[in-house]
Short mmCIF file of C-alpha atoms (C1' of nucleotides) in Angstrom, two decimals:
data_model
loop_
_atom_site.label_atom_id
_atom_site.label_comp_id
_atom_site.label_asym_id
_atom_site.label_seq_id
_atom_site.Cartn_x
_atom_site.Cartn_y
_atom_site.Cartn_z
CA UNK A 1 43.29 11.19 6.21
CA UNK A 2 46.76 11.35 7.78
CA UNK A 3 47.94 14.93 8.01
CA UNK A 4 44.52 16.28 7.13
CA UNK A 5 42.42 17.90 9.80
CA UNK A 6 39.12 16.08 10.30
CA UNK A 7 36.43 18.53 9.28
CA UNK A 8 32.70 18.52 8.76
CA UNK A 9 33.50 17.68 5.15
CA UNK A 10 35.05 14.38 6.26
CA UNK A 11 32.19 13.71 8.66
CA UNK A 12 29.68 14.26 5.85
CA UNK A 13 31.54 11.75 3.69
CA UNK A 14 31.58 9.22 6.54
CA UNK A 15 27.87 9.75 7.19
CA UNK A 16 27.10 9.24 3.53
CA UNK A 17 29.03 5.97 3.53
CA UNK A 18 27.30 4.60 6.64
CA UNK A 19 24.21 2.57 5.71
CA UNK A 20 23.12 1.90 9.30
CA UNK A 21 21.20 4.91 10.67
CA UNK A 22 22.01 4.12 14.31
CA UNK A 23 25.70 3.83 13.49
CA UNK A 24 25.50 7.08 11.52
CA UNK A 25 23.95 8.75 14.54
CA UNK A 26 26.77 7.54 16.79
CA UNK A 27 29.22 8.85 14.26
CA UNK A 28 27.52 12.21 14.19
CA UNK A 29 27.41 12.49 17.98
CA UNK A 30 31.02 11.39 18.31
CA UNK A 31 32.89 12.51 15.21
CA UNK A 32 36.24 11.77 16.81
CA UNK A 33 35.49 8.07 16.41
CA UNK A 34 35.92 8.51 12.67
CA UNK A 35 39.04 10.67 12.93
CA UNK A 36 42.55 9.30 12.93
CA UNK A 37 43.81 11.96 15.29
CA UNK A 38 42.22 14.11 18.01
CA UNK A 39 39.88 16.73 16.64
CA UNK A 40 39.23 20.23 17.95
CA UNK A 41 36.21 20.71 20.21
CA UNK A 42 33.58 21.83 19.89
CA UNK A 43 33.26 20.24 16.49
CA UNK A 44 31.79 22.57 13.89
CA UNK A 45 28.97 20.75 12.13
CA UNK A 46 28.03 21.87 8.68
CA UNK A 47 24.47 22.13 7.43
CA UNK A 48 25.30 19.24 5.11
CA UNK A 49 26.04 17.01 8.11
CA UNK A 50 22.72 17.89 9.72
CA UNK A 51 20.96 17.29 6.41
CA UNK A 52 22.48 13.86 6.09
CA UNK A 53 21.91 12.68 9.63
CA UNK A 54 18.39 14.05 9.94
CA UNK A 55 17.28 12.50 6.66
CA UNK A 56 18.82 9.19 7.72
CA UNK A 57 17.16 9.07 11.14
CA UNK A 58 13.88 10.33 9.66
CA UNK A 59 13.85 7.50 7.11
CA UNK A 60 14.59 5.05 9.93
CA UNK A 61 11.86 6.61 12.06
CA UNK A 62 14.24 7.30 14.92
CA UNK A 63 12.02 10.19 15.97
CA UNK A 64 13.38 11.05 19.44
CA UNK A 65 16.87 11.29 17.95
CA UNK A 66 15.52 13.31 15.05
CA UNK A 67 13.82 15.77 17.41
CA UNK A 68 16.94 16.27 19.47
CA UNK A 69 18.96 16.87 16.31
CA UNK A 70 16.39 19.49 15.28
CA UNK A 71 16.72 21.14 18.69
CA UNK A 72 20.46 21.33 18.43
CA UNK A 73 20.12 22.62 14.89
CA UNK A 74 17.88 25.36 16.24
CA UNK A 75 20.48 26.53 18.74
CA UNK A 76 23.19 26.48 16.08
CA UNK A 77 23.75 29.41 13.79
CA UNK A 78 22.80 27.32 10.77
CA UNK A 79 19.72 27.98 8.64
CA UNK A 80 18.35 24.70 7.37
CA UNK A 81 16.40 24.73 4.15
CA UNK A 82 12.88 23.68 3.42
CA UNK A 83 13.60 20.35 1.69
CA UNK A 84 14.94 19.06 5.00
CA UNK A 85 11.77 20.21 6.72
CA UNK A 86 9.76 18.39 4.05
CA UNK A 87 11.73 15.25 4.74
CA UNK A 88 10.84 15.49 8.45
CA UNK A 89 7.15 16.15 7.75
CA UNK A 90 6.89 13.25 5.29
CA UNK A 91 8.54 10.90 7.76
CA UNK A 92 5.87 11.70 10.33
CA UNK A 93 3.20 11.23 7.68
CA UNK A 94 4.53 7.82 6.71
CA UNK A 95 4.60 6.86 10.38
CA UNK A 96 0.95 7.97 10.67
CA UNK A 97 1.75 10.67 13.18
CA UNK A 98 -0.31 13.65 11.93
CA UNK A 99 0.04 15.80 15.06
CA UNK A 100 3.81 15.45 14.91
CA UNK A 101 3.76 16.38 11.21
CA UNK A 102 1.86 19.55 12.05
CA UNK A 103 4.26 20.44 14.86
CA UNK A 104 7.20 19.87 12.53
CA UNK A 105 5.72 22.26 9.97
CA UNK A 106 5.99 25.04 12.56
CA UNK A 107 9.37 23.93 13.92
CA UNK A 108 11.43 26.97 14.96
CA UNK A 109 14.66 25.43 13.64
CA UNK A 110 13.44 26.34 10.16
CA UNK A 111 13.36 30.04 9.36
CA UNK A 112 10.01 31.45 8.25
CA UNK A 113 8.24 31.99 5.94
CA UNK A 114 7.05 28.64 4.67
CA UNK A 115 6.50 28.14 0.96
CA UNK A 116 3.79 26.13 -0.74
CA UNK A 117 6.21 23.24 -0.97
CA UNK A 118 6.26 22.74 2.81
CA UNK A 119 2.51 23.27 2.99
CA UNK A 120 1.94 20.70 0.26
CA UNK A 121 4.17 18.21 2.00
CA UNK A 122 2.20 18.71 5.20
CA UNK A 123 -1.13 18.36 3.40
CA UNK A 124 0.03 15.16 1.78
CA UNK A 125 1.28 13.79 5.11
CA UNK A 126 -2.10 14.56 6.67
CA UNK A 127 -3.89 13.00 3.70
CA UNK A 128 -1.91 9.81 4.21
CA UNK A 129 -3.10 9.87 7.83
CA UNK A 130 -6.74 10.13 6.68
CA UNK A 131 -7.16 13.58 8.19
CA UNK A 132 -10.68 14.90 7.44
CA UNK A 133 -10.96 17.28 4.51
CA UNK A 134 -12.15 20.25 6.58
CA UNK A 135 -9.03 19.99 8.71
CA UNK A 136 -6.89 20.16 5.57
CA UNK A 137 -8.70 23.35 4.62
CA UNK A 138 -8.12 24.81 8.04
CA UNK A 139 -4.41 23.94 7.77
CA UNK A 140 -4.34 25.84 4.47
CA UNK A 141 -6.01 28.88 6.01
CA UNK A 142 -3.70 28.90 9.04
CA UNK A 143 -0.57 28.47 6.95
CA UNK A 144 -0.99 31.78 5.16
CA UNK A 145 0.73 30.43 2.07
CA UNK A 146 -0.60 30.93 -1.45
CA UNK A 147 -1.82 27.61 -2.80
CA UNK A 148 -0.41 26.34 -6.08
CA UNK A 149 -1.54 23.63 -8.47
CA UNK A 150 0.00 20.95 -6.28
CA UNK A 151 -1.93 22.21 -3.24
CA UNK A 152 -5.14 21.85 -5.21
CA UNK A 153 -4.15 18.43 -6.50
CA UNK A 154 -3.70 17.14 -2.96
CA UNK A 155 -6.96 18.70 -1.78
CA UNK A 156 -8.78 17.22 -4.75
CA UNK A 157 -7.41 13.82 -3.96
CA UNK A 158 -8.46 14.22 -0.34
CA UNK A 159 -11.95 15.26 -1.44
CA UNK A 160 -12.21 12.22 -3.71
CA UNK A 161 -10.90 9.96 -0.96
CA UNK A 162 -13.57 11.26 1.38
CA UNK A 163 -16.14 10.15 -1.18
CA UNK A 164 -16.95 13.54 -2.64
CA UNK A 165 -15.95 13.63 -6.29
CA UNK A 166 -18.21 16.64 -6.71
CA UNK A 167 -16.18 18.54 -4.17
CA UNK A 168 -13.03 17.60 -6.09
CA UNK A 169 -14.65 18.97 -9.22
CA UNK A 170 -15.53 22.22 -7.42
CA UNK A 171 -11.93 22.57 -6.31
CA UNK A 172 -10.89 22.17 -9.94
CA UNK A 173 -13.26 24.97 -10.96
CA UNK A 174 -11.96 27.10 -8.13
CA UNK A 175 -8.34 26.71 -9.16
CA UNK A 176 -9.17 27.61 -12.75
CA UNK A 177 -11.04 30.65 -11.50
CA UNK A 178 -8.02 31.69 -9.48
CA UNK A 179 -5.92 31.37 -12.62
CA UNK A 180 -3.87 28.51 -11.22
CA UNK A 181 -3.14 26.37 -14.26
CA UNK A 182 -4.14 22.73 -13.85
CA UNK A 183 -1.31 20.29 -14.53
CA UNK A 184 -1.34 16.80 -15.96
CA UNK A 185 -1.44 15.59 -12.34
CA UNK A 186 -4.59 17.64 -11.72
CA UNK A 187 -6.31 15.88 -14.61
CA UNK A 188 -4.92 12.51 -13.60
CA UNK A 189 -6.32 12.96 -10.11
CA UNK A 190 -9.73 14.03 -11.28
CA UNK A 191 -10.02 11.40 -14.01
CA UNK A 192 -9.11 8.71 -11.47
CA UNK A 193 -11.71 10.10 -9.07
CA UNK A 194 -14.44 10.04 -11.72
CA UNK A 195 -13.48 6.55 -12.85
CA UNK A 196 -13.41 5.01 -9.40
CA UNK A 197 -16.88 6.34 -8.71
CA UNK A 198 -18.15 4.94 -11.98
CA UNK A 199 -18.64 8.35 -13.62
CA UNK A 200 -16.98 7.38 -16.85
CA UNK A 201 -18.66 9.92 -19.08
CA UNK A 202 -17.29 12.77 -17.02
CA UNK A 203 -13.88 11.12 -16.95
CA UNK A 204 -13.81 10.90 -20.76
CA UNK A 205 -15.15 14.46 -21.11
CA UNK A 206 -12.28 15.62 -18.96
CA UNK A 207 -9.79 13.67 -21.04
CA UNK A 208 -11.07 15.48 -24.12
CA UNK A 209 -11.16 18.87 -22.41
CA UNK A 210 -7.64 18.64 -21.02
CA UNK A 211 -6.15 18.45 -24.50
CA UNK A 212 -8.56 20.79 -26.25
CA UNK A 213 -9.14 23.46 -23.62
CA UNK A 214 -6.10 23.32 -21.40
CA UNK A 215 -3.47 22.13 -23.81
CA UNK A 216 -2.37 19.34 -21.50
CA UNK A 217 -1.91 15.98 -23.21
CA UNK A 218 -3.36 12.93 -21.41
CA UNK A 219 -0.55 10.70 -20.23
CA UNK A 220 -0.23 7.04 -19.19
CA UNK A 221 -1.72 7.76 -15.75
CA UNK A 222 -4.87 9.17 -17.29
CA UNK A 223 -5.22 6.24 -19.69
CA UNK A 224 -4.59 3.69 -16.95
CA UNK A 225 -7.41 5.13 -14.85
CA UNK A 226 -9.75 5.18 -17.84
CA UNK A 227 -8.86 1.60 -18.67
CA UNK A 228 -9.56 0.47 -15.13
CA UNK A 229 -12.85 2.36 -15.14
CA UNK A 230 -14.03 0.78 -18.39
CA UNK A 231 -12.97 -2.68 -17.25
CA UNK A 232 -14.72 -2.32 -13.91
CA UNK A 233 -17.91 -1.29 -15.63
CA UNK A 234 -17.68 -4.33 -17.88
CA UNK A 235 -17.31 -2.31 -21.06
CA UNK A 236 -14.78 -4.57 -22.74
CA UNK A 237 -15.38 -3.17 -26.22
CA UNK A 238 -14.42 0.34 -25.29
CA UNK A 239 -11.56 -0.98 -23.18
CA UNK A 240 -10.17 -2.72 -26.25
CA UNK A 241 -10.60 0.49 -28.25
CA UNK A 242 -8.80 2.48 -25.59
CA UNK A 243 -5.95 -0.01 -25.64
CA UNK A 244 -5.69 0.50 -29.42
CA UNK A 245 -5.60 4.25 -28.90
CA UNK A 246 -2.71 3.77 -26.48
CA UNK A 247 -0.92 1.53 -28.96
CA UNK A 248 -1.13 4.34 -31.49
CA UNK A 249 0.81 6.69 -29.26
CA UNK A 250 4.28 5.52 -28.28
CA UNK A 251 4.55 8.17 -25.59
CA UNK A 252 1.85 6.42 -23.59
CA UNK A 253 4.01 3.34 -23.11
CA UNK A 254 1.40 0.63 -23.50
CA UNK A 255 2.58 -2.12 -21.15
CA UNK A 256 1.73 -5.50 -19.65
CA UNK A 257 -0.27 -4.01 -16.76
CA UNK A 258 -2.76 -2.51 -19.20
CA UNK A 259 -3.07 -5.89 -20.92
CA UNK A 260 -3.51 -7.61 -17.55
CA UNK A 261 -6.40 -5.30 -16.71
CA UNK A 262 -7.96 -6.08 -20.06
CA UNK A 263 -7.41 -9.83 -19.78
CA UNK A 264 -9.15 -9.91 -16.40
CA UNK A 265 -12.04 -7.85 -17.79
CA UNK A 266 -12.51 -10.21 -20.74
CA UNK A 267 -12.77 -13.13 -18.34
CA UNK A 268 -15.28 -11.24 -16.24
CA UNK A 269 -17.59 -10.64 -19.18
CA UNK A 270 -17.24 -14.22 -20.43
CA UNK A 271 -15.01 -13.44 -23.40
CA UNK A 272 -11.97 -15.48 -22.45
CA UNK A 273 -11.74 -16.70 -26.03
CA UNK A 274 -10.26 -13.35 -27.01
CA UNK A 275 -7.41 -13.62 -24.54
CA UNK A 276 -5.18 -15.81 -26.71
CA UNK A 277 -5.31 -13.18 -29.44
CA UNK A 278 -4.34 -10.51 -26.95
CA UNK A 279 -1.33 -12.53 -25.84
CA UNK A 280 -0.23 -12.91 -29.46
CA UNK A 281 -0.69 -9.19 -29.94
CA UNK A 282 1.50 -8.50 -26.92
CA UNK A 283 4.28 -10.67 -28.31
CA UNK A 284 3.97 -8.93 -31.66
CA UNK A 285 4.39 -5.59 -29.92
CA UNK A 286 7.37 -6.77 -27.94
CA UNK A 287 5.53 -6.61 -24.62
CA UNK A 288 6.38 -9.51 -22.32
CA UNK A 289 3.53 -11.71 -21.13
CA UNK A 290 4.71 -11.42 -17.57
CA UNK A 291 3.70 -12.74 -14.19
CA UNK A 292 0.90 -10.25 -13.70
CA UNK A 293 -0.76 -11.16 -16.99
CA UNK A 294 -0.50 -14.84 -16.07
CA UNK A 295 -1.95 -14.06 -12.63
CA UNK A 296 -4.85 -12.26 -14.28
CA UNK A 297 -5.57 -15.41 -16.30
CA UNK A 298 -5.27 -17.63 -13.23
CA UNK A 299 -7.73 -15.36 -11.43
CA UNK A 300 -10.03 -15.44 -14.43
CA UNK A 301 -10.08 -19.24 -14.54
CA UNK A 302 -10.43 -19.54 -10.75
CA UNK A 303 -12.99 -16.86 -10.06
CA UNK A 304 -14.96 -16.40 -13.25
CA UNK A 305 -14.75 -19.78 -14.94
CA UNK A 306 -14.37 -21.95 -11.84
CA UNK A 307 -12.07 -24.01 -14.04
CA UNK A 308 -9.21 -24.96 -11.76
CA UNK A 309 -7.67 -27.37 -14.26
CA UNK A 310 -7.28 -24.54 -16.75
CA UNK A 311 -5.85 -22.33 -14.00
CA UNK A 312 -3.20 -24.97 -13.27
CA UNK A 313 -2.39 -25.16 -16.98
CA UNK A 314 -1.70 -21.42 -16.90
CA UNK A 315 0.53 -21.98 -13.88
CA UNK A 316 2.48 -24.62 -15.84
CA UNK A 317 2.69 -22.42 -18.93
CA UNK A 318 4.00 -19.58 -16.89
CA UNK A 319 6.79 -21.72 -15.41
CA UNK A 320 7.62 -23.05 -18.88
CA UNK A 321 7.91 -19.56 -20.27
CA UNK A 322 10.45 -18.76 -17.59
CA UNK A 323 8.08 -16.69 -15.56
CA UNK A 324 8.17 -17.50 -11.86
CA UNK A 325 4.86 -17.87 -10.08
CA UNK A 326 4.56 -15.75 -6.95
CA UNK A 327 2.39 -15.84 -3.82
CA UNK A 328 -0.40 -14.10 -5.70
CA UNK A 329 -0.47 -16.90 -8.28
CA UNK A 330 -0.66 -19.57 -5.58
CA UNK A 331 -3.02 -17.65 -3.32
CA UNK A 332 -5.47 -17.25 -6.18
CA UNK A 333 -5.37 -20.99 -6.76
CA UNK A 334 -5.71 -21.76 -3.05
CA UNK A 335 -8.73 -19.43 -2.86
CA UNK A 336 -10.24 -21.05 -5.95
CA UNK A 337 -9.81 -24.55 -4.55
CA UNK A 338 -11.24 -23.53 -1.18
CA UNK A 339 -14.21 -21.88 -2.82
CA UNK A 340 -15.02 -25.19 -4.49
CA UNK A 341 -14.66 -26.96 -1.14
CA UNK A 342 -11.47 -28.67 -2.32
CA UNK A 343 -9.57 -27.89 0.86
CA UNK A 344 -7.49 -31.08 0.66
CA UNK A 345 -6.11 -30.01 -2.73
CA UNK A 346 -5.60 -26.50 -1.38
CA UNK A 347 -3.71 -27.91 1.59
CA UNK A 348 -1.52 -30.03 -0.68
CA UNK A 349 -0.72 -27.05 -2.85
CA UNK A 350 0.22 -24.94 0.16
CA UNK A 351 2.47 -27.73 1.45
CA UNK A 352 4.08 -27.92 -1.97
CA UNK A 353 4.71 -24.18 -2.27
CA UNK A 354 8.14 -24.11 -0.56
CA UNK A 355 9.37 -26.86 -2.91
CA UNK A 356 8.15 -24.73 -5.80
CA UNK A 357 10.23 -21.86 -4.53
CA UNK A 358 7.51 -19.73 -3.03
CA UNK A 359 6.76 -19.46 0.67
CA UNK A 360 3.14 -19.22 1.76
CA UNK A 361 2.37 -15.84 3.28
CA UNK A 362 -0.24 -14.64 5.73
CA UNK A 363 -2.85 -14.42 2.96
CA UNK A 364 -2.22 -18.04 1.89
CA UNK A 365 -2.74 -19.35 5.40
CA UNK A 366 -5.75 -17.19 6.08
CA UNK A 367 -7.50 -18.45 2.98
CA UNK A 368 -6.68 -22.07 3.73
CA UNK A 369 -7.77 -21.68 7.35
CA UNK A 370 -11.00 -19.90 6.35
CA UNK A 371 -11.65 -22.49 3.65
CA UNK A 372 -11.36 -25.33 6.14
CA UNK A 373 -13.51 -23.57 8.73
CA UNK A 374 -16.13 -22.81 6.09
CA UNK A 375 -16.76 -26.53 5.56
CA UNK A 376 -16.51 -27.40 9.25
CA UNK A 377 -13.06 -29.01 9.11
CA UNK A 378 -12.00 -27.52 12.42
CA UNK A 379 -9.41 -30.14 13.30
CA UNK A 380 -7.65 -29.65 9.97
CA UNK A 381 -7.92 -25.89 10.49
CA UNK A 382 -6.33 -26.41 13.88
CA UNK A 383 -3.26 -27.91 12.20
CA UNK A 384 -3.04 -24.90 9.92
CA UNK A 385 -3.40 -22.62 12.93
CA UNK A 386 -0.41 -24.34 14.52
CA UNK A 387 1.72 -23.54 11.52
CA UNK A 388 0.44 -19.99 11.34
CA UNK A 389 1.18 -19.28 14.97
CA UNK A 390 4.62 -20.79 14.55
CA UNK A 391 5.25 -18.29 11.77
CA UNK A 392 3.65 -15.42 13.66
CA UNK A 393 0.67 -15.07 11.33
CA UNK A 394 -2.79 -14.28 12.70
CA UNK A 395 -5.94 -15.70 11.05
CA UNK A 396 -8.66 -13.36 9.82
CA UNK A 397 -11.30 -12.13 12.24
CA UNK A 398 -14.03 -14.05 10.44
CA UNK A 399 -11.92 -17.17 10.44
CA UNK A 400 -11.24 -16.88 14.18
CA UNK A 401 -14.92 -16.39 14.89
CA UNK A 402 -16.02 -19.36 12.84
CA UNK A 403 -13.24 -21.53 14.25
CA UNK A 404 -13.96 -20.70 17.89
CA UNK A 405 -17.70 -21.15 17.40
CA UNK A 406 -17.08 -24.40 15.58
CA UNK A 407 -15.00 -26.07 18.24
CA UNK A 408 -17.33 -24.76 20.90
CA UNK A 409 -20.26 -26.48 19.19
CA UNK A 410 -18.20 -29.64 18.98
CA UNK A 411 -17.76 -29.26 22.75
CA UNK A 412 -14.01 -29.82 22.68
CA UNK A 413 -13.05 -27.73 25.71
CA UNK A 414 -9.42 -28.81 25.69
CA UNK A 415 -8.99 -27.85 22.06
CA UNK A 416 -10.80 -24.57 22.68
CA UNK A 417 -8.48 -23.68 25.52
CA UNK A 418 -5.40 -24.54 23.52
CA UNK A 419 -6.68 -22.63 20.50
CA UNK A 420 -7.34 -19.52 22.56
CA UNK A 421 -3.81 -19.62 23.90
CA UNK A 422 -2.35 -19.90 20.42
CA UNK A 423 -4.63 -17.18 19.06
CA UNK A 424 -3.52 -14.92 21.88
CA UNK A 425 0.09 -15.47 20.85
CA UNK A 426 -0.57 -13.82 17.50
CA UNK A 427 -2.84 -11.14 19.01
CA UNK A 428 -5.82 -12.56 17.18
CA UNK A 429 -8.08 -12.12 20.18
CA UNK A 430 -8.67 -8.43 19.92
CA UNK A 431 -11.86 -8.58 17.93
CA UNK A 432 -14.98 -7.98 19.94
CA UNK A 433 -16.72 -10.37 17.55
CA UNK A 434 -15.08 -13.39 19.00
CA UNK A 435 -15.39 -12.24 22.55
CA UNK A 436 -19.11 -12.40 22.00
CA UNK A 437 -18.76 -15.74 20.32
CA UNK A 438 -16.78 -17.08 23.22
CA UNK A 439 -18.99 -15.37 25.77
CA UNK A 440 -21.67 -17.94 25.04
CA UNK A 441 -19.27 -20.77 25.78
CA UNK A 442 -19.00 -19.90 29.43
CA UNK A 443 -22.48 -20.69 30.54
CA UNK A 444 -21.87 -24.34 31.21
CA UNK A 445 -20.35 -24.96 34.65
CA UNK A 446 -17.90 -27.47 33.22
CA UNK A 447 -16.45 -24.72 31.14
CA UNK A 448 -16.13 -22.11 33.83
CA UNK A 449 -12.56 -23.24 34.23
CA UNK A 450 -11.99 -21.50 30.97
CA UNK A 451 -12.98 -18.19 32.45
CA UNK A 452 -9.68 -17.70 34.18
CA UNK A 453 -7.83 -18.71 31.05
CA UNK A 454 -9.92 -16.33 29.03
CA UNK A 455 -9.26 -13.42 31.30
CA UNK A 456 -5.59 -14.05 31.11
CA UNK A 457 -5.55 -14.09 27.32
CA UNK A 458 -7.66 -10.97 27.17
CA UNK A 459 -4.82 -9.10 28.77
CA UNK A 460 -2.67 -9.81 25.76
CA UNK A 461 -2.85 -7.11 23.14
"C1'" DT B 1 5.75 18.61 -2.68
"C1'" DT B 2 1.00 16.06 -5.86
"C1'" DA B 3 -1.88 11.72 -9.84
"C1'" DG B 4 -2.33 5.48 -12.55
"C1'" DG B 5 -3.04 0.37 -14.04
"C1'" DG B 6 -1.91 -5.51 -12.26
"C1'" DT B 7 -3.70 -10.03 -7.95
"C1'" DT B 8 -4.81 -12.97 -3.71
"C1'" DA B 9 -7.71 -11.36 1.90
"C1'" DG B 10 -9.85 -7.70 4.77
#
DNA sequence: TTAGGGTTAG
C-alpha cells in the first residue's frame, strides 16, 4: 500500500477480507484505520463498498446499522441497484420482520421503478413470515409491477401453504391465460401441493401434462414430491415403480434420499423383507447406503416393528460400515425405548451418547424426560431436568405439565418449588397449560407459601 | 427472486 493513495477500491478489498461484520462496519465507518497514511476527507465511498457492507450487516442482522447505511446511501449521489435491495428485503424476511421488509421495498435510497425481481423477493419474504394470502395479493396490486412466472410460483406456494390447493391451481390457470409460461418450478410447486394434500392423481396428471402440453421435463424435485406422496399414501408398489423410472433417467439423479423414503415406506406397510434387496440395488448402482438410509431403517424397526434389538443391530452395522450415527439415530432409539416403557435403557443410551461421539440435543432430553413422566418416574425425570437446565434446554410443554402435575399429586412441595425455579430458568413456564395445572396446587394452606414463589417465576419470560 | 425428498419432538 505504501505510496498508493487509499481509495474506495482498497476499502472494498479490506471489507471483502473481513469476516466479522461488526469489524467490517468499523472499517467502513473509519476507513483511515485500514490506511497506512492519512487519507483525504471526506472519503469517497464507492457503490461497491456500500454493497459489501450492507450485505454483510444484513446477513448478520445488524438492522439499525443497516438502516443508517441505507440513509447515508440515500443522501449520496450513488444509485444502488436492485439486487442490494433484494438482499435487504430477504434479510428482514429471514428475521421474520414483514413490516420492515415492506418498508424496505419502498426505500427511497433505491431509484424507482421496481422490477418483478424486487416484488418477488418481497412476496417471498412475506411468505416466510406467514403473511395471509390476501395481503400478498394486495402487495402485488399496490406494487404496480407486471407479475412473471416467479411471482405466480410464490403466490401458488402461499396458496398451498394456506391450505388451498384449489386456489393454487386457479393461479396456475390464470398465469397460462395471461400467457405467462409456467416453468419447471411452477410444476414442482403445484405437484408438491397436490401430493402433500393427498391428491396424487392430479399430481401425476400434472406430471404428464407438463411434458406433453408444456414441453417442460419433470425434474428431480417433481419426482421427489411424487415419491413422498406415494409413500405417504402407503402405495409402495407404485413408489417402487417410480424409483425404477428415475433409475432409467440419469438426469434425475436417483439418490440415497429417495431410497430412504422408500425404505421407510416399506417398513410402514409391513414389507421390511424387501429392504435388503433395495440396499443391494443401491450398492449396485453406486449409491452409498448413508446415514439417512440407516436412520430410516432404525425408525422402521423402532416405530413400525417395535423391534429395538433389530434397531440396535442397524446402529452397529452403520458404525461398521463407517457411517457415523447422529442425534437423529439416537433420538429415534431413545423414543423407541421410551415408547416401550424402557426408560432405564433409554437413560443409559443417552448417558452413553457422548462416549459414542454424539451429544444429546434438546430433542433427546425432551423425549427422555417425557418418557419418564409418562410412566410416573418423576424423580428420575427430575434428574434429567437438572441436566437439561444446566445445558439451557427447556422440556416440552406436555412434559412440563405432566411433571408438575405428577409431583403435585405426590405432594412434594419442596421438589415442586425447586422444579418451578429450574423451569423458570429455561423459560419453560410460559405455557398457560401449566399455570392451570399449578393453579390447583395452591388451594391447600400449607402450599400458599408457594404463591409468592410462583408470582416471582411468572415474571420471567 | 421462486419449487423437492430423508429422521427424531412439537
